[in-house]
XYZ file of C-alpha atoms in Angstrom:
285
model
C 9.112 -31.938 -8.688
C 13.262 -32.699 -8.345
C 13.339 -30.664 -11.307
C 12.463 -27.535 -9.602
C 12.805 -28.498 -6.023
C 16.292 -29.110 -3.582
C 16.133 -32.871 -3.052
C 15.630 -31.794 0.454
C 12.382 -30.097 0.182
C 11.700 -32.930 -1.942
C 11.891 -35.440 0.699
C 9.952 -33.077 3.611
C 7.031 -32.983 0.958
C 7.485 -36.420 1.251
C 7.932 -37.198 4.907
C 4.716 -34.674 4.966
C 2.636 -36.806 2.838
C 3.230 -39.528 5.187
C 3.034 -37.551 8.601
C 0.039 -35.415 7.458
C -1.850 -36.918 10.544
C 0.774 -36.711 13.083
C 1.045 -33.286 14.710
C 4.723 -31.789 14.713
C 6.953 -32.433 18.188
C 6.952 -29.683 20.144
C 4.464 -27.792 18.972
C 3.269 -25.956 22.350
C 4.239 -22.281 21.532
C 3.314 -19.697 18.794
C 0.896 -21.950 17.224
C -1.533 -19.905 14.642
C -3.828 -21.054 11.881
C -2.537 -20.394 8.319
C -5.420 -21.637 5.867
C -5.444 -24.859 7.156
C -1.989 -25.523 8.168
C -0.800 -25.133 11.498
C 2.864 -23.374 12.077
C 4.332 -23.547 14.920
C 7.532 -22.390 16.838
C 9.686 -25.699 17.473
C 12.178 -26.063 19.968
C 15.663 -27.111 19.034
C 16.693 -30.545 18.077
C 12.961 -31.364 18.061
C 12.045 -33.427 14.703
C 9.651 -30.908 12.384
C 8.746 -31.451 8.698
C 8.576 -27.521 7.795
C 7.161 -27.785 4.604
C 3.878 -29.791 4.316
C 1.231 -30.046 1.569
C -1.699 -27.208 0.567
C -5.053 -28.652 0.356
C -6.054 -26.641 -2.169
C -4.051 -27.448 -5.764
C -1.132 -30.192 -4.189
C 1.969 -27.396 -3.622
C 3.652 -27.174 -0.577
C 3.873 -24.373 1.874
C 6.120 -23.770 4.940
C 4.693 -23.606 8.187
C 5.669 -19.882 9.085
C 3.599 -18.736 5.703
C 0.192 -17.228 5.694
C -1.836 -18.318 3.081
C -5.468 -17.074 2.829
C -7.934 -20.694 3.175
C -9.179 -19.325 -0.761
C -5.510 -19.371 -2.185
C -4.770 -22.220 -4.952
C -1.260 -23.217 -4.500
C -0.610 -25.776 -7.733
C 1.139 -28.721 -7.621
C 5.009 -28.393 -7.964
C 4.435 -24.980 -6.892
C 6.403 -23.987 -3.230
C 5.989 -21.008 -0.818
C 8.338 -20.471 1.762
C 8.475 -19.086 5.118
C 6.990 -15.631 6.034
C 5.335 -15.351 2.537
C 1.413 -14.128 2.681
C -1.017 -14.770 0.399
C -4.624 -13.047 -0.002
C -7.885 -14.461 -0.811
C -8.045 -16.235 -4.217
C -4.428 -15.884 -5.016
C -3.300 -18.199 -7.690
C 0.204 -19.942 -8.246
C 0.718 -21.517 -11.280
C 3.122 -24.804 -11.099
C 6.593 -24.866 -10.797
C 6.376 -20.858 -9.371
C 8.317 -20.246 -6.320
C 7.527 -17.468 -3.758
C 9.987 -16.674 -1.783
C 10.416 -15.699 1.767
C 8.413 -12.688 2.988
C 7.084 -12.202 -0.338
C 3.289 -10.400 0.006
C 1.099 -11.403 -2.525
C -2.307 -9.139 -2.730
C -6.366 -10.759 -3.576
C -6.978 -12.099 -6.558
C -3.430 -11.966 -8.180
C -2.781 -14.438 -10.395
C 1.170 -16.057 -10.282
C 1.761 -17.874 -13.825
C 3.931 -21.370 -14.263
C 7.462 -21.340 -13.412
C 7.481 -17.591 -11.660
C 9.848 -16.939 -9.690
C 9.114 -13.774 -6.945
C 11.663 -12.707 -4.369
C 12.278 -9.866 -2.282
C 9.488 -7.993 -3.050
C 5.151 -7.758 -2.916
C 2.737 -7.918 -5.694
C -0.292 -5.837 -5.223
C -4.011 -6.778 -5.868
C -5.770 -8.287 -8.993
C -2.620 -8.510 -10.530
C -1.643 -10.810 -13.695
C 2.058 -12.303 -13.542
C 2.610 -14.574 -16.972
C 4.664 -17.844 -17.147
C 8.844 -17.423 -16.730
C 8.529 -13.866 -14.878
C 11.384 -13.369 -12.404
C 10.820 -10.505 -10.027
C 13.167 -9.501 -7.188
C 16.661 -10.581 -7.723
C 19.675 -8.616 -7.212
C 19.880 -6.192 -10.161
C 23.385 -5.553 -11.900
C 25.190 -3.866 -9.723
C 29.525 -3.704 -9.736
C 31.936 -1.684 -9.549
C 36.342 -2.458 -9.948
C 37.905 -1.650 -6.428
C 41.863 -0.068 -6.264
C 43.283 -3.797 -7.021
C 41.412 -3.625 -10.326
C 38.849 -6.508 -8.730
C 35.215 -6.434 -9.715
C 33.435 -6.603 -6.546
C 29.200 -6.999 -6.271
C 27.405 -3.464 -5.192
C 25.202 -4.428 -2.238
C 21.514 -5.108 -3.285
C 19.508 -5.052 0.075
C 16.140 -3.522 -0.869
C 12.731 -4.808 -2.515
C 10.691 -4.611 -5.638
C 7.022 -3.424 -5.452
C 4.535 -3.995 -8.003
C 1.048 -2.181 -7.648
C -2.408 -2.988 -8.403
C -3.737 -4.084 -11.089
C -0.278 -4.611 -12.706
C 0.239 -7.140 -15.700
C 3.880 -8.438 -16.702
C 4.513 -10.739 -19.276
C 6.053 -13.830 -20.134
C 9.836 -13.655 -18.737
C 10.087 -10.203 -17.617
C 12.595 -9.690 -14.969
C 12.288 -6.821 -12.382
C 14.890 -6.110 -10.011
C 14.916 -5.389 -6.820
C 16.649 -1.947 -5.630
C 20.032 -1.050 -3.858
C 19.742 2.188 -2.656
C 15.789 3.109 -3.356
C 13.264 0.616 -4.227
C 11.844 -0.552 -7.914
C 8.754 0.626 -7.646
C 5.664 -0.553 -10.309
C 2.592 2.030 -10.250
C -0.903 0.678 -10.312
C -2.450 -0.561 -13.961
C 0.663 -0.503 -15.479
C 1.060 -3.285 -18.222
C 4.324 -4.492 -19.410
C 4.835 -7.039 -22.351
C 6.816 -10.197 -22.633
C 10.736 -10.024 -22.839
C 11.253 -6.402 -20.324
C 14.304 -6.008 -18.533
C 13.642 -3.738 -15.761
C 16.840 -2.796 -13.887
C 16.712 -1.783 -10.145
C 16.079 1.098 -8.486
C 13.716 1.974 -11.626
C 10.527 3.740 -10.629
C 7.892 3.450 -12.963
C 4.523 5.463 -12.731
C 0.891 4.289 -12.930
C -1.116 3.828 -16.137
C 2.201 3.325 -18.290
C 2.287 0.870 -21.404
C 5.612 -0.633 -22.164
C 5.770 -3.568 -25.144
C 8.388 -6.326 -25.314
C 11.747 -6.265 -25.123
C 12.372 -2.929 -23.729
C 15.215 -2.487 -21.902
C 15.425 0.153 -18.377
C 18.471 0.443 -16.783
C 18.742 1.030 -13.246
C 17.542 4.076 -11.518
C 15.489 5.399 -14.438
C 12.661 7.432 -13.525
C 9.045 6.954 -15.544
C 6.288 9.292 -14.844
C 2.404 8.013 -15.486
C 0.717 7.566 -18.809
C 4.575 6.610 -20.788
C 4.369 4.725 -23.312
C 7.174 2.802 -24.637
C 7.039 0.920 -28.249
C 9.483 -2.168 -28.644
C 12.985 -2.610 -27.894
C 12.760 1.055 -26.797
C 16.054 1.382 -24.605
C 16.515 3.395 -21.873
C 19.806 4.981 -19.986
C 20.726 4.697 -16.565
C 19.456 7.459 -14.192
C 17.484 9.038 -17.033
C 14.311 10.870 -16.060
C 11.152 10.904 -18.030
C 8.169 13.305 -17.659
C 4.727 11.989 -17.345
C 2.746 11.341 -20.369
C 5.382 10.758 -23.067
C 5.454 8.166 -26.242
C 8.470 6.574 -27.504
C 8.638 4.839 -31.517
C 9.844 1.292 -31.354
C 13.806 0.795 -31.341
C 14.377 4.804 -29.974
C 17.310 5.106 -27.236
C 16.720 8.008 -24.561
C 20.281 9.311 -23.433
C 19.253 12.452 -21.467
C 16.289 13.546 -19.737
C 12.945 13.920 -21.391
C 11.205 17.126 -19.740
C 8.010 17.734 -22.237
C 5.216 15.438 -22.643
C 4.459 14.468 -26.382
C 6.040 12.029 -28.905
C 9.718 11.287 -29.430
C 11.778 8.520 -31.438
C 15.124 7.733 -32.577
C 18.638 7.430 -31.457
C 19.023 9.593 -28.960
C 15.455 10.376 -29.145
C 14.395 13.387 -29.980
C 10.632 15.138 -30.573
C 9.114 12.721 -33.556
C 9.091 15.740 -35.991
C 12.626 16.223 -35.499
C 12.936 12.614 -36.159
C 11.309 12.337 -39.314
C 13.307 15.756 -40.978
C 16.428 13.337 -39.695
C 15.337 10.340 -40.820
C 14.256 12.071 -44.839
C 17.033 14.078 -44.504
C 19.788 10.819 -44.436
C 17.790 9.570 -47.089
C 18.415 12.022 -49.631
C 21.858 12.455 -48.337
C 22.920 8.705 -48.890
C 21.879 8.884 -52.700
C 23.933 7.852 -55.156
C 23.944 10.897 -56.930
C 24.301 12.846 -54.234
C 21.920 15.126 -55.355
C 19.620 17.051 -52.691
C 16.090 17.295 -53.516
């Protein structure tokens, strides 16, 4: 537990153990039932433990989340204030959901997850290490040649009946949201930059890399370590080879590969073409 948790929170979760029975000083005002554990609004200087224990799977909760009575919180696992959780929501150990992070039914949250600033839709599958909604890489160098942070303010939303894999990051957005379409299903090892909106349906394997404000349509698929350029647009129903790099705009569905990608034919005559060319002999078939 200290290894995930503030030593703080680690001694509320204790204090809570041993004050489980003993209802929170002024608790007269804004009381509601979350699943179990009663929040309430206290007033100032009044002692409070704010995080207490879940009853279903040992983690700990603040009061001012709303967990559905069906959720499984696990042990070492912490959610904090103003998060919500639907019925049989899963979070794996060590995760931490941050505050007002929305979590839909029947999502499953693997170990050691880390969710911030953003909402995970229904049925959803989010695998061990996955880091969704922190600040994306934004900077830019002001007149006194100083690199100064680009504000990121906005959220990261993942649709239904998404799966991410093992240590995926998505970021959150700065000035539009990352947005996830529904049944989407991206691999292990995925850096999603912000402000990326991906369509529904899409397939994208491991270690791809999106930089920020890329546009997917549905139905892409994109083989490994495909890379794609900032603020680069791609039209709905489109397949990428493994290792291709899009640098401009891809308009026409169909199949493309290489660096810059271009249609796969193209590729190909490219590809045979600097074959024959790098010969020894130099001889041109």
């Amino acid at each position: 537990m200290a290894a995930i948790l503030p030593r703080t929170v680690c001694r509320a979760a204790e204090a809570a153990l041993s004050l489980r029975s003993v209802p929170p000083r002024g608790a007269g005002h804004h009381v509601r039932s979350l699943g179990g554990v009663s929040a309430a609004c206290c007033k100032a200087g009044a002692a409070s433990v704010e995080f207490v224990p879940w009853h279903n799977g040992g983690g700990i909760l603040h009061r001012a989340a709303s967990v559905d009575p069906t959720a499984v919180v696990e042990a070492g696992a912490v959610v904090h204030s103003g998060a919500v959780l639907g019925k049989e929501v899963v979070v794996g150990s060590g995760a931490v959901v941050g505050p007002s992070v929305s979590i839909g039914n029947s999502t499953r949250i693997g170990y050691n997850v880390v969710l911030s600033n953003c909402s995970v839709g229904e049925f959803c599958t989010i695998h061990n290490g996955a880091c969704i909604g922190q600040d994306g890489f934004g900077f830019f160098v002001d007149e006194d040649g100083q690199v100064k942070k680009k504000p990121q303010m906005l959220y990261a939303r993942i649709g239904d009946h998404v799966e991410i894999g093992a240590n995926t990051c998505v970021d959150r957005g700065s000035w539009r949201e990352t947005m996830i379409g529904d049944h989407t299903k991206i691999d292990n090892l995925v850096q999603i930059g912000h402000n990326v909106v991906i369509g529904k349906c899409c397939m994208i394997c491991g270690q791809v890399g999106i930089a920020g404000s890329a546009t997917l349509g549905d139905y892409v698929t994109l083989g490994g370590r495909v890379a794609i350029r900032d603020h680069v647009s791609i039209v709905s129903k489109v397949r990428l080879a493994a290792n291709s790099s899009v640098t401009k705009d891809i308009q026409k569905p169909g199949d493309y590969g290489g660096f810059p990608a271009v249609p796969i034919n193209e590729w190909r005559r490219q590809t045979a073409n600097l074959r024959l060319f790098s010969k020894k002999d130099g001889v041109k078939r």
